[in-house]
Coordinates of C-alpha atoms and ligand atoms in Angstrom, one line a residue:
Chain K
M5 CA -33.2 -44.9 -29.4
S6 CA -32.3 -45.7 -25.9
A7 CA -29.6 -43.8 -24.1
S8 CA -27.8 -46.6 -22.6
A9 CA -25.6 -49.2 -24.2
P10 CA -27.1 -52.6 -24.9
A11 CA -25.9 -55.4 -22.7
P12 CA -22.9 -57.3 -24.0
R13 CA -23.6 -60.6 -25.7
R14 CA -24.5 -63.3 -23.2
G15 CA -24.3 -67.1 -23.4
A16 CA -21.7 -69.4 -24.7
P17 CA -18.8 -67.8 -26.7
I18 CA -19.2 -67.9 -30.4
T19 CA -17.1 -70.6 -32.1
D20 CA -18.4 -70.3 -35.6
I21 CA -16.0 -67.6 -36.7
A22 CA -17.0 -67.6 -40.3
S23 CA -20.5 -66.4 -39.3
L24 CA -19.0 -63.2 -37.9
R25 CA -18.3 -61.8 -41.4
A26 CA -21.9 -60.8 -41.6
D27 CA -21.4 -58.3 -38.7
F28 CA -19.0 -56.1 -40.7
P29 CA -20.8 -53.9 -43.2
G30 CA -17.6 -52.5 -44.6
L31 CA -16.7 -55.9 -46.1
H32 CA -19.9 -56.1 -48.1
Q33 CA -19.3 -53.7 -50.9
Q34 CA -17.9 -53.7 -54.4
V35 CA -14.6 -52.1 -55.0
R36 CA -13.5 -51.4 -58.6
G37 CA -16.5 -53.4 -59.7
K38 CA -15.4 -56.5 -57.7
P39 CA -16.4 -57.7 -54.2
L40 CA -14.0 -56.4 -51.7
A41 CA -11.3 -58.7 -50.3
Y42 CA -9.9 -56.7 -47.3
L43 CA -6.5 -58.0 -46.3
D44 CA -5.0 -54.9 -44.8
N45 CA -6.1 -55.6 -41.2
A46 CA -2.7 -55.1 -39.6
A47 CA -3.0 -51.5 -40.7
S48 CA -6.7 -51.0 -39.7
S49 CA -9.5 -53.5 -39.3
Q50 CA -13.2 -52.9 -40.1
C51 CA -15.8 -52.2 -37.4
P52 CA -18.7 -54.5 -36.6
V53 CA -22.3 -53.3 -36.3
P54 CA -22.3 -53.2 -32.5
V55 CA -19.3 -50.8 -32.5
L56 CA -20.8 -48.6 -35.2
D57 CA -24.2 -48.5 -33.3
A58 CA -22.5 -47.6 -30.1
M59 CA -20.7 -44.7 -31.8
L60 CA -23.8 -43.4 -33.4
R61 CA -25.8 -43.6 -30.2
Q62 CA -23.1 -41.8 -28.3
Q63 CA -22.7 -39.1 -30.8
K64 CA -26.4 -38.7 -31.5
M65 CA -28.0 -38.8 -28.0
N66 CA -25.2 -38.6 -25.4
H67 CA -22.8 -36.0 -26.8
A68 CA -21.5 -33.8 -24.1
N69 CA -18.3 -33.1 -22.3
V70 CA -17.3 -35.6 -19.6
H71 CA -16.7 -35.2 -15.9
R72 CA -17.4 -31.5 -15.6
G73 CA -21.1 -31.2 -16.1
V74 CA -24.0 -31.5 -13.7
H75 CA -26.6 -31.9 -16.5
E76 CA -28.0 -35.2 -17.7
L77 CA -26.2 -35.5 -21.0
S78 CA -22.8 -34.9 -19.4
S79 CA -23.5 -37.5 -16.8
R80 CA -24.6 -40.0 -19.5
A81 CA -21.4 -39.3 -21.5
T82 CA -19.3 -39.7 -18.3
D83 CA -21.0 -43.0 -17.5
A84 CA -20.5 -44.3 -21.0
Y85 CA -16.8 -43.2 -21.0
E86 CA -16.1 -44.6 -17.6
G87 CA -18.2 -47.7 -18.3
A88 CA -16.0 -48.4 -21.3
R89 CA -12.9 -48.0 -19.2
E90 CA -14.1 -50.6 -16.8
R91 CA -14.9 -53.1 -19.6
I92 CA -11.5 -52.6 -21.1
R93 CA -9.9 -53.1 -17.7
A94 CA -11.8 -56.4 -17.3
Y95 CA -11.0 -57.5 -20.8
I96 CA -7.2 -57.2 -20.3
N97 CA -7.5 -58.2 -16.6
A98 CA -5.9 -55.1 -15.2
A99 CA -6.2 -54.8 -11.4
S100 CA -7.9 -51.4 -11.5
G101 CA -9.4 -48.8 -13.7
T102 CA -6.7 -46.3 -12.5
E103 CA -4.3 -48.3 -14.7
I104 CA -6.2 -47.8 -17.9
V105 CA -5.2 -44.5 -19.6
Y106 CA -7.0 -43.5 -22.7
T107 CA -4.7 -42.3 -25.5
R108 CA -4.9 -41.6 -29.2
G109 CA -3.4 -45.0 -29.9
T110 CA -0.3 -47.1 -29.5
T111 CA 2.0 -44.3 -30.7
E112 CA 0.8 -41.8 -28.1
S113 CA 0.9 -44.5 -25.4
I114 CA 4.5 -45.2 -26.1
N115 CA 5.4 -41.6 -26.3
L116 CA 3.8 -41.0 -23.0
V117 CA 5.9 -43.6 -21.3
A118 CA 9.1 -42.7 -23.1
S119 CA 8.7 -39.0 -22.3
S120 CA 7.3 -39.3 -18.7
L121 CA 9.0 -42.4 -17.4
G122 CA 12.0 -42.2 -19.7
G123 CA 12.6 -38.6 -19.0
S124 CA 12.7 -39.1 -15.2
L125 CA 14.3 -42.5 -15.1
L126 CA 17.1 -42.4 -17.7
G127 CA 20.5 -40.8 -17.4
A128 CA 23.8 -40.8 -19.2
G129 CA 25.1 -44.4 -19.5
D130 CA 21.7 -46.0 -19.1
E131 CA 20.2 -48.1 -21.9
V132 CA 16.9 -48.8 -23.4
L133 CA 16.7 -52.2 -25.0
V134 CA 14.4 -52.8 -28.0
T135 CA 14.4 -55.3 -30.8
E136 CA 15.2 -55.1 -34.5
M137 CA 11.6 -56.0 -35.4
E138 CA 10.0 -53.0 -33.7
H139 CA 7.6 -50.6 -35.5
H140 CA 9.0 -47.1 -35.8
S141 CA 6.6 -46.0 -33.0
N142 CA 8.5 -48.3 -30.6
I143 CA 11.9 -46.9 -31.8
V144 CA 11.6 -43.2 -32.4
P145 CA 10.1 -42.1 -29.0
W146 CA 13.0 -43.9 -27.3
Q147 CA 15.5 -42.2 -29.6
L148 CA 14.1 -38.9 -28.7
V149 CA 14.3 -39.4 -25.0
C150 CA 17.8 -41.0 -25.3
E151 CA 18.9 -37.9 -27.1
R152 CA 17.5 -35.8 -24.3
T153 CA 19.0 -37.8 -21.4
G154 CA 22.2 -39.2 -22.8
A155 CA 20.9 -42.8 -22.6
R156 CA 21.6 -45.3 -25.3
L157 CA 19.1 -47.2 -27.5
V158 CA 20.2 -50.8 -28.0
P159 CA 18.5 -53.1 -30.6
A160 CA 18.4 -56.9 -30.0
P161 CA 18.9 -58.8 -33.2
I162 CA 16.5 -61.1 -35.0
T163 CA 17.3 -64.3 -36.9
E164 CA 16.9 -65.2 -40.5
R165 CA 13.4 -66.5 -39.7
G166 CA 12.4 -63.2 -38.2
E167 CA 12.4 -64.5 -34.6
L168 CA 14.0 -62.6 -31.8
D169 CA 17.5 -63.9 -30.9
V170 CA 16.6 -64.6 -27.3
D171 CA 20.2 -65.4 -26.3
A172 CA 21.5 -62.2 -27.7
F173 CA 18.6 -60.3 -26.0
E174 CA 19.7 -61.8 -22.7
R175 CA 23.3 -60.9 -23.3
L176 CA 22.3 -57.3 -24.1
L177 CA 20.3 -57.1 -20.8
T178 CA 22.7 -55.6 -18.3
E179 CA 22.6 -53.5 -15.2
R180 CA 22.6 -50.5 -17.5
T181 CA 19.3 -51.6 -19.0
R182 CA 16.6 -49.5 -17.4
I183 CA 13.8 -50.0 -19.9
V184 CA 12.9 -52.9 -22.2
A185 CA 10.4 -52.0 -25.0
V186 CA 9.3 -54.9 -27.1
G187 CA 6.5 -55.8 -29.5
H188 CA 4.1 -58.6 -28.7
V189 CA 3.5 -59.3 -32.4
S190 CA 5.5 -57.9 -35.3
N191 CA 3.4 -56.0 -37.8
A192 CA 6.0 -56.6 -40.6
L193 CA 6.8 -60.2 -39.9
G194 CA 3.9 -61.6 -37.9
T195 CA 6.3 -63.0 -35.3
I196 CA 4.8 -63.6 -31.9
N197 CA 7.4 -63.0 -29.3
P198 CA 7.9 -65.2 -26.2
L199 CA 6.7 -62.3 -24.1
R200 CA 6.5 -63.9 -20.7
E201 CA 10.0 -65.2 -20.9
L202 CA 11.4 -61.9 -22.0
I203 CA 9.5 -60.0 -19.3
D204 CA 10.8 -62.3 -16.6
K205 CA 14.4 -61.9 -17.8
A206 CA 14.0 -58.2 -18.0
H207 CA 12.6 -58.0 -14.5
A208 CA 15.4 -60.2 -13.2
A209 CA 17.8 -57.6 -14.6
G210 CA 15.9 -54.8 -12.9
A211 CA 14.4 -53.2 -16.0
V212 CA 10.9 -51.9 -16.5
V213 CA 9.0 -53.5 -19.5
L214 CA 6.8 -51.8 -22.0
V215 CA 5.0 -54.0 -24.5
D216 CA 3.8 -52.7 -27.9
G217 CA 0.6 -54.7 -28.1
A218 CA -0.9 -53.1 -31.2
Q219 CA -0.8 -56.3 -33.3
A220 CA -1.5 -58.7 -30.5
M221 CA -4.9 -57.4 -29.4
P222 CA -6.9 -58.4 -32.5
H223 CA -5.4 -61.9 -32.5
M224 CA -5.3 -63.1 -28.9
R225 CA -6.7 -62.6 -25.5
V226 CA -4.2 -60.5 -23.5
D227 CA -4.0 -60.8 -19.7
V228 CA -1.6 -58.1 -18.5
R229 CA -1.3 -59.6 -15.0
A230 CA -0.5 -63.0 -16.4
L231 CA 2.2 -61.4 -18.6
D232 CA 3.4 -59.4 -15.6
C233 CA 4.3 -56.5 -17.9
D234 CA 4.7 -52.9 -16.6
F235 CA 3.1 -51.2 -19.6
Y236 CA 1.0 -52.5 -22.4
A237 CA 0.1 -50.1 -25.3
F238 CA -2.6 -50.7 -28.0
S239 CA -4.8 -49.1 -30.6
G240 CA -8.5 -49.4 -31.1
H241 CA -8.5 -49.2 -34.9
K242 CA -6.6 -52.5 -35.2
M243 CA -9.1 -54.3 -33.0
Y244 CA -12.4 -53.5 -34.7
A245 CA -12.8 -50.0 -33.2
P246 CA -12.3 -46.6 -34.9
T247 CA -9.1 -44.6 -35.2
G248 CA -8.1 -42.0 -32.6
I249 CA -8.6 -44.1 -29.5
G250 CA -6.1 -46.4 -27.8
V251 CA -5.0 -47.4 -24.3
L252 CA -2.0 -47.4 -22.2
Y253 CA -2.1 -50.0 -19.4
G254 CA 0.4 -49.1 -16.7
R255 CA 1.2 -50.6 -13.4
E256 CA -0.3 -48.2 -10.8
T257 CA 2.9 -48.0 -8.7
L258 CA 4.8 -46.8 -11.8
L259 CA 2.1 -44.4 -13.1
D260 CA 1.8 -42.9 -9.7
R261 CA 5.5 -41.9 -9.6
M262 CA 5.6 -40.6 -13.2
P263 CA 5.2 -36.9 -13.9
P264 CA 2.3 -35.8 -16.2
Y265 CA 2.9 -36.1 -20.0
Q266 CA 0.7 -33.2 -21.1
G267 CA -0.8 -30.3 -19.2
G268 CA -4.3 -28.9 -19.4
G269 CA -7.8 -29.4 -18.2
E270 CA -8.9 -32.6 -16.6
M271 CA -5.4 -33.6 -15.4
I272 CA -5.3 -31.2 -12.5
L273 CA -7.1 -30.9 -9.2
T274 CA -6.2 -27.3 -8.5
V275 CA -4.3 -24.7 -10.5
S276 CA -2.7 -21.5 -9.3
F277 CA 0.2 -19.5 -10.8
D278 CA 2.5 -20.8 -8.1
R279 CA 1.7 -24.4 -8.4
S280 CA -0.8 -26.9 -9.7
V281 CA -1.8 -30.2 -8.1
W282 CA -2.2 -33.2 -10.4
N283 CA -5.4 -35.1 -10.6
S284 CA -5.5 -38.8 -9.5
L285 CA -4.9 -41.7 -11.8
P286 CA -5.7 -42.2 -14.6
Y287 CA -6.8 -38.6 -15.1
K288 CA -3.3 -37.2 -14.5
F289 CA -2.5 -38.6 -17.9
E290 CA -5.7 -37.5 -19.7
A291 CA -5.2 -33.8 -20.3
G292 CA -8.0 -32.1 -22.3
T293 CA -11.4 -33.2 -23.5
P294 CA -11.0 -36.9 -24.5
N295 CA -12.2 -38.9 -27.4
V296 CA -15.4 -39.9 -25.7
T297 CA -17.1 -41.6 -28.7
G298 CA -13.8 -43.4 -29.5
A299 CA -13.7 -44.7 -25.9
V300 CA -17.3 -45.9 -26.0
A301 CA -16.6 -47.6 -29.3
L302 CA -13.6 -49.4 -27.9
G303 CA -15.7 -50.5 -25.0
A304 CA -18.2 -51.9 -27.5
A305 CA -15.3 -53.6 -29.4
V306 CA -14.1 -55.5 -26.3
D307 CA -17.7 -56.5 -25.6
Y308 CA -17.9 -57.9 -29.1
L309 CA -14.5 -59.7 -28.7
G310 CA -15.5 -60.9 -25.3
G311 CA -18.3 -62.9 -26.8
I312 CA -16.1 -64.8 -29.1
D313 CA -14.1 -68.0 -28.4
F314 CA -10.5 -66.9 -29.0
D315 CA -9.2 -70.4 -29.4
A316 CA -11.5 -70.6 -32.4
V317 CA -10.2 -67.3 -33.7
T318 CA -6.6 -68.4 -33.4
E319 CA -7.4 -71.6 -35.2
H320 CA -9.3 -69.8 -38.0
E321 CA -6.5 -67.3 -38.6
R322 CA -3.8 -70.0 -38.4
A323 CA -5.6 -72.0 -41.0
L324 CA -5.9 -68.9 -43.2
L325 CA -2.3 -68.1 -42.8
D326 CA -1.2 -71.6 -43.7
Y327 CA -3.5 -71.7 -46.7
A328 CA -2.3 -68.2 -47.9
S329 CA 1.4 -69.2 -47.5
E330 CA 0.8 -72.4 -49.5
R331 CA -1.1 -70.5 -52.3
L332 CA 1.6 -67.8 -52.4
L333 CA 4.5 -70.3 -52.6
E334 CA 2.9 -71.8 -55.7
L335 CA 3.8 -68.6 -57.5
D336 CA 7.1 -68.1 -59.4
G337 CA 9.6 -66.1 -57.4
A338 CA 7.5 -65.8 -54.2
R339 CA 9.5 -65.4 -51.0
I340 CA 7.9 -65.0 -47.6
I341 CA 9.6 -62.5 -45.3
G342 CA 9.1 -63.7 -41.7
T343 CA 8.9 -67.4 -41.1
A344 CA 8.8 -67.6 -37.4
R345 CA 7.5 -70.7 -35.8
H346 CA 4.9 -68.7 -33.8
K347 CA 3.2 -66.3 -36.2
A348 CA 0.0 -64.3 -36.2
G349 CA -2.0 -63.6 -39.3
V350 CA 0.5 -61.5 -41.2
L351 CA 2.0 -62.6 -44.5
S352 CA 4.8 -60.4 -45.8
F353 CA 6.3 -61.3 -49.1
V354 CA 8.1 -60.3 -52.3
L355 CA 7.3 -61.7 -55.7
G356 CA 10.3 -62.0 -58.0
S357 CA 11.6 -58.6 -59.0
I358 CA 8.1 -57.0 -59.1
H359 CA 8.1 -54.1 -56.8
A360 CA 5.5 -54.3 -54.0
H361 CA 4.0 -51.0 -55.0
D362 CA 3.1 -52.5 -58.5
L363 CA 1.7 -55.6 -56.8
G364 CA -0.5 -53.4 -54.6
T365 CA -1.9 -51.5 -57.6
I366 CA -2.6 -54.6 -59.6
V367 CA -4.4 -56.5 -56.9
D368 CA -6.4 -53.4 -55.9
R369 CA -7.8 -53.4 -59.5
E370 CA -9.2 -56.9 -58.5
G371 CA -10.8 -55.5 -55.4
V372 CA -8.1 -56.9 -53.1
A373 CA -6.7 -54.6 -50.4
I374 CA -3.2 -55.3 -49.2
R375 CA -0.4 -53.0 -47.9
T376 CA 2.9 -52.4 -49.6
G377 CA 6.0 -50.6 -48.5
H378 CA 8.2 -50.7 -45.5
H379 CA 5.4 -51.0 -42.9
C380 CA 7.0 -48.5 -40.6
A381 CA 9.7 -51.0 -39.9
M382 CA 12.7 -49.9 -42.0
P383 CA 15.2 -51.8 -39.9
V384 CA 13.3 -55.0 -40.7
M385 CA 13.5 -54.3 -44.4
E386 CA 17.2 -53.6 -44.1
R387 CA 17.7 -56.8 -42.2
F388 CA 16.1 -58.8 -45.0
G389 CA 17.7 -56.8 -47.8
V390 CA 14.4 -55.7 -49.4
P391 CA 13.3 -52.1 -50.1
A392 CA 9.7 -53.0 -49.5
T393 CA 7.3 -56.0 -49.1
A394 CA 3.7 -56.7 -49.9
R395 CA 1.7 -57.7 -46.9
A396 CA -1.6 -59.5 -46.5
S397 CA -2.9 -59.5 -43.0
F398 CA -5.9 -61.4 -41.7
A399 CA -8.7 -60.7 -39.3
L400 CA -11.3 -63.0 -37.9
Y401 CA -13.7 -62.2 -40.7
N402 CA -11.4 -63.2 -43.6
S403 CA -12.1 -66.3 -45.7
R404 CA -10.3 -68.7 -48.0
E405 CA -12.0 -66.9 -50.8
D406 CA -10.2 -63.7 -49.9
V407 CA -6.9 -65.6 -50.2
D408 CA -7.9 -67.1 -53.5
R409 CA -8.7 -63.6 -54.8
L410 CA -5.3 -62.4 -53.7
A411 CA -3.6 -65.4 -55.4
A412 CA -5.5 -64.6 -58.6
G413 CA -4.4 -60.9 -58.4
L414 CA -0.8 -61.9 -58.0
R415 CA -1.0 -64.2 -61.0
K416 CA -2.2 -61.3 -63.0
A417 CA 0.8 -59.3 -61.8
L418 CA 3.1 -62.2 -63.0
E419 CA 1.4 -62.1 -66.4
I420 CA 1.8 -58.4 -66.8
F421 CA 5.5 -58.5 -65.7
A422 CA 6.2 -61.7 -67.5
Chain G
M5 CA -7.6 -52.2 -73.5
N6 CA -8.3 -52.7 -69.9
E7 CA -7.1 -50.1 -67.4
L8 CA -4.1 -52.0 -66.1
N9 CA -2.7 -52.3 -69.6
D10 CA -3.2 -48.6 -69.9
L11 CA -1.0 -48.1 -66.8
Y12 CA 1.6 -50.8 -67.6
R13 CA 2.1 -50.0 -71.3
E14 CA 4.7 -52.0 -73.2
V15 CA 7.0 -48.9 -73.2
I16 CA 6.9 -48.7 -69.4
L17 CA 7.5 -52.4 -68.9
D18 CA 10.4 -52.3 -71.3
H19 CA 12.0 -49.3 -69.6
N20 CA 11.5 -51.0 -66.2
R21 CA 13.1 -54.2 -67.4
D22 CA 15.9 -52.5 -69.1
P23 CA 16.4 -48.9 -67.7
R24 CA 18.4 -46.6 -70.0
N25 CA 21.1 -44.3 -68.6
F26 CA 21.2 -46.3 -65.3
G27 CA 24.3 -45.5 -63.3
E28 CA 26.4 -42.7 -62.0
I29 CA 28.3 -39.8 -63.5
E30 CA 31.5 -39.4 -61.6
D31 CA 32.1 -35.7 -62.5
A32 CA 28.5 -34.7 -62.4
D33 CA 27.7 -31.0 -61.9
R34 CA 24.5 -31.7 -60.0
V35 CA 23.6 -34.7 -57.9
V36 CA 20.1 -34.8 -56.4
E37 CA 18.6 -37.5 -54.2
G38 CA 14.9 -38.1 -54.6
V39 CA 12.8 -40.1 -52.1
N40 CA 9.2 -41.3 -52.2
P41 CA 8.3 -42.0 -48.6
L42 CA 5.1 -43.7 -49.7
C43 CA 7.0 -46.7 -51.1
G44 CA 10.3 -46.2 -49.5
D45 CA 11.9 -45.7 -52.9
K46 CA 15.1 -43.7 -53.5
M47 CA 16.7 -42.5 -56.7
T48 CA 19.8 -40.4 -57.3
L49 CA 20.0 -38.2 -60.4
Y50 CA 23.3 -37.1 -61.9
V51 CA 23.4 -34.2 -64.4
K52 CA 26.4 -33.0 -66.4
L53 CA 26.0 -29.6 -68.0
D54 CA 27.6 -28.1 -71.0
G55 CA 26.6 -24.4 -70.9
D56 CA 22.9 -24.5 -70.8
R57 CA 22.7 -28.0 -72.3
I58 CA 22.3 -31.2 -70.5
A59 CA 25.4 -33.0 -71.8
D60 CA 24.8 -36.2 -69.8
V61 CA 22.2 -37.4 -67.3
R62 CA 22.0 -40.7 -65.4
F63 CA 20.1 -42.2 -62.5
K64 CA 20.5 -44.9 -59.9
G65 CA 18.3 -46.4 -57.2
T66 CA 15.4 -48.8 -56.6
G67 CA 11.8 -48.2 -57.3
C68 CA 8.5 -49.5 -58.7
A69 CA 8.0 -50.0 -62.4
I70 CA 6.4 -46.6 -62.8
S71 CA 9.2 -44.7 -61.1
V72 CA 12.0 -46.6 -62.8
A73 CA 10.4 -46.3 -66.3
S74 CA 9.7 -42.6 -65.7
S75 CA 13.3 -42.0 -64.8
S76 CA 14.6 -43.9 -67.7
L77 CA 12.3 -42.2 -70.2
M78 CA 13.2 -38.8 -68.8
T79 CA 16.9 -39.3 -69.1
E80 CA 16.5 -40.6 -72.6
R81 CA 14.5 -37.5 -73.5
V82 CA 16.4 -34.7 -71.9
R83 CA 20.0 -35.7 -72.7
G84 CA 21.2 -33.1 -75.1
A85 CA 18.2 -30.8 -74.4
S86 CA 18.6 -27.3 -73.2
V87 CA 17.7 -26.3 -69.6
D88 CA 14.8 -24.2 -70.8
E89 CA 13.4 -26.9 -72.9
S90 CA 13.7 -29.4 -70.0
M91 CA 11.9 -27.1 -67.7
R92 CA 9.1 -26.7 -70.3
L93 CA 8.9 -30.5 -70.5
Y94 CA 8.6 -30.7 -66.7
D95 CA 5.5 -28.5 -67.0
S96 CA 4.0 -30.7 -69.8
V97 CA 4.7 -33.9 -67.8
H98 CA 3.2 -32.3 -64.7
D99 CA 0.0 -31.3 -66.6
M100 CA -0.2 -34.8 -68.1
L101 CA 0.0 -36.5 -64.7
T102 CA -2.4 -34.2 -62.9
G103 CA -4.6 -32.6 -65.6
S104 CA -7.4 -34.0 -67.6
G105 CA -6.8 -32.9 -71.2
A106 CA -4.9 -34.8 -73.9
P107 CA -1.1 -35.0 -73.3
S108 CA 0.6 -32.1 -75.0
E109 CA 2.3 -33.0 -78.3
D110 CA 5.9 -32.2 -77.3
L111 CA 5.7 -35.2 -74.9
D112 CA 6.0 -37.7 -77.7
K113 CA 7.1 -41.0 -76.1
L114 CA 6.7 -39.6 -72.6
A115 CA 2.9 -39.8 -73.2
A116 CA 3.2 -43.5 -72.3
L117 CA 2.9 -42.2 -68.7
A118 CA -0.5 -40.7 -69.3
G119 CA -2.2 -43.8 -67.8
V120 CA -0.8 -42.9 -64.4
R121 CA -3.3 -40.1 -63.8
E122 CA -6.0 -42.7 -63.4
Y123 CA -4.0 -43.9 -60.4
P124 CA -3.7 -41.0 -58.0
T125 CA -1.6 -43.0 -55.5
R126 CA 1.0 -43.6 -58.2
V127 CA 1.4 -40.0 -59.6
K128 CA 4.2 -39.4 -57.2
C129 CA 6.1 -42.4 -58.5
A130 CA 6.0 -41.0 -62.0
S131 CA 6.9 -37.4 -61.0
L132 CA 9.8 -38.2 -58.6
A133 CA 12.4 -38.1 -61.4
W134 CA 11.0 -34.9 -62.8
H135 CA 11.1 -33.2 -59.4
A136 CA 14.7 -34.3 -59.1
L137 CA 15.5 -32.9 -62.5
R138 CA 13.9 -29.6 -61.9
T139 CA 15.8 -29.3 -58.6
A140 CA 19.0 -30.3 -60.3
L141 CA 18.6 -27.7 -63.0
A142 CA 17.6 -25.0 -60.6
G143 CA 20.8 -25.8 -58.7
G144 CA 19.1 -25.6 -55.3
E145 CA 18.8 -28.3 -52.7
D146 CA 20.3 -31.7 -53.2
R147 CA 17.4 -33.6 -51.9
V148 CA 13.7 -33.8 -52.9
S149 CA 10.8 -35.7 -51.5
T150 CA 7.4 -36.3 -53.1
E151 CA 5.7 -35.6 -49.7
Ligands
LIG511 C1 3.4 -53.1 -34.0 C2 2.8 -51.7 -34.1 N1 3.1 -50.8 -33.2 C3 2.6 -49.6 -33.2 C4 1.8 -49.2 -34.2 C5 1.3 -47.8 -34.2 O1 -0.1 -47.7 -34.0 P1 -0.9 -46.4 -34.1 O2 -0.5 -45.8 -35.5 O3 -2.3 -46.8 -34.0 O4 -0.5 -45.5 -33.0 C6 1.4 -50.1 -35.2 C7 0.5 -49.7 -36.3 O5 0.8 -49.2 -37.3 C8 2.0 -51.4 -35.1 O6 1.7 -52.3 -36.1

């Protein structure tokens, strides 16, 4: 086994998306005696072989602590860790590796900004503007810092289709708005927000913008400089990498001015009992021994995604979503929650009076994995007057057959509850 | 009988469709709110006592078929029962949902819930009402969670 990572795929980007299914061993198994149809990708997606190989190689041959060792393994681990950072930087087109902070995931990325930037920027009378479609992890960190600083959290409303009411958003943007925190793609509704437009409006009002990109990364190529966002948060496990690793992209000029989020090793240059001197970016925000294998895996995931034609991915997932919506609406009492004109591969629905939890159990017996509940978006459930929904969410490896299997499972539920 | 039929037995589907004792008791002695964070379900249990007997018991809320049926079956069974008897039933139900032996005989109609134990993710749905009842009878907190 060689110590270094294999070169990323070269050559023309892959356009035959259906062929990629073979790369994901997790999909090729029987569940409850049936072939698995995995449709819970918005929660966590499966890992392809190159990601799994990179993890094993790192953990098996290069396992050591980073940055602080003079020995060979530590320097290999450091190279792999920093090499991954550089590839992630290039993948999202950040200007510099100093702007790529490794975190545990989207949640930690947002908490970092809320606590560090929010804590130093916000005061009584200031406002943080979010939207009604946010995941709890883009609501609660702001609530916490608002409580601490006397600032106010303001939610921009969404429409019956589950789209952001952009006019209302604009009206709520005032000189009191210091921070705008908005999701790129909604996990509960699938809505793709008109991000560039929102960012421009927020900047014009003098606000700093954080984007929750957790659901966008697996579905589209994101260019943080083209978006002109100030922060972009995402999780590895929703983009074909493992759990426990994520990224905060932050504009260097802002990160530079922000106080550290956590204290510990790695984030300091010198420590004495009088005073400590913070390390340079991005290390100032990476206290403690990091998730090296996770970072290496995320690097492998962006290599994998970098070799794929994303127009083809978008088309593939769009076709699946359309097909699934059609098949669903053939069923008695089916109602889709979230019918935005621009939607990623997320299908949230209710089926008559059958509770989502019962649907989830019944289709699981057919080998079909979906998510049921409030999807960490209770305000969205309240907005649509449902306690819970069932949600099928698509990744690039899903097929029409997966959708057919879901439809068959739902028919079974209708029979049981007839 | 396939396994799904074992979970969704006719008794359960019936009590889900047509829950018994659904509603509030205005002058209840005990009101307990139960939440199941897993599915976002909420139920409120109302108990009216007459000495150490349950004179009336009702519930309200939204939930999956298992949790609605379990609440309905429970209220039907413990109305008129003594507090001690109800606490013993709680233990029998708990054993049935989490154990491996045959459901104990005193369960009677409640044994319809026995299929739930093959579905570990659903045990909380079936036990929510019973946790609420035990809390109500113990007269302690007014809120229980299955987490
Ligand atoms: C839109 C959105 N934001 C944030 C998160 C939180 O991500 P994580 O749990 O990986 O921190 C999720 C995932 O559940 C999500 O879908």
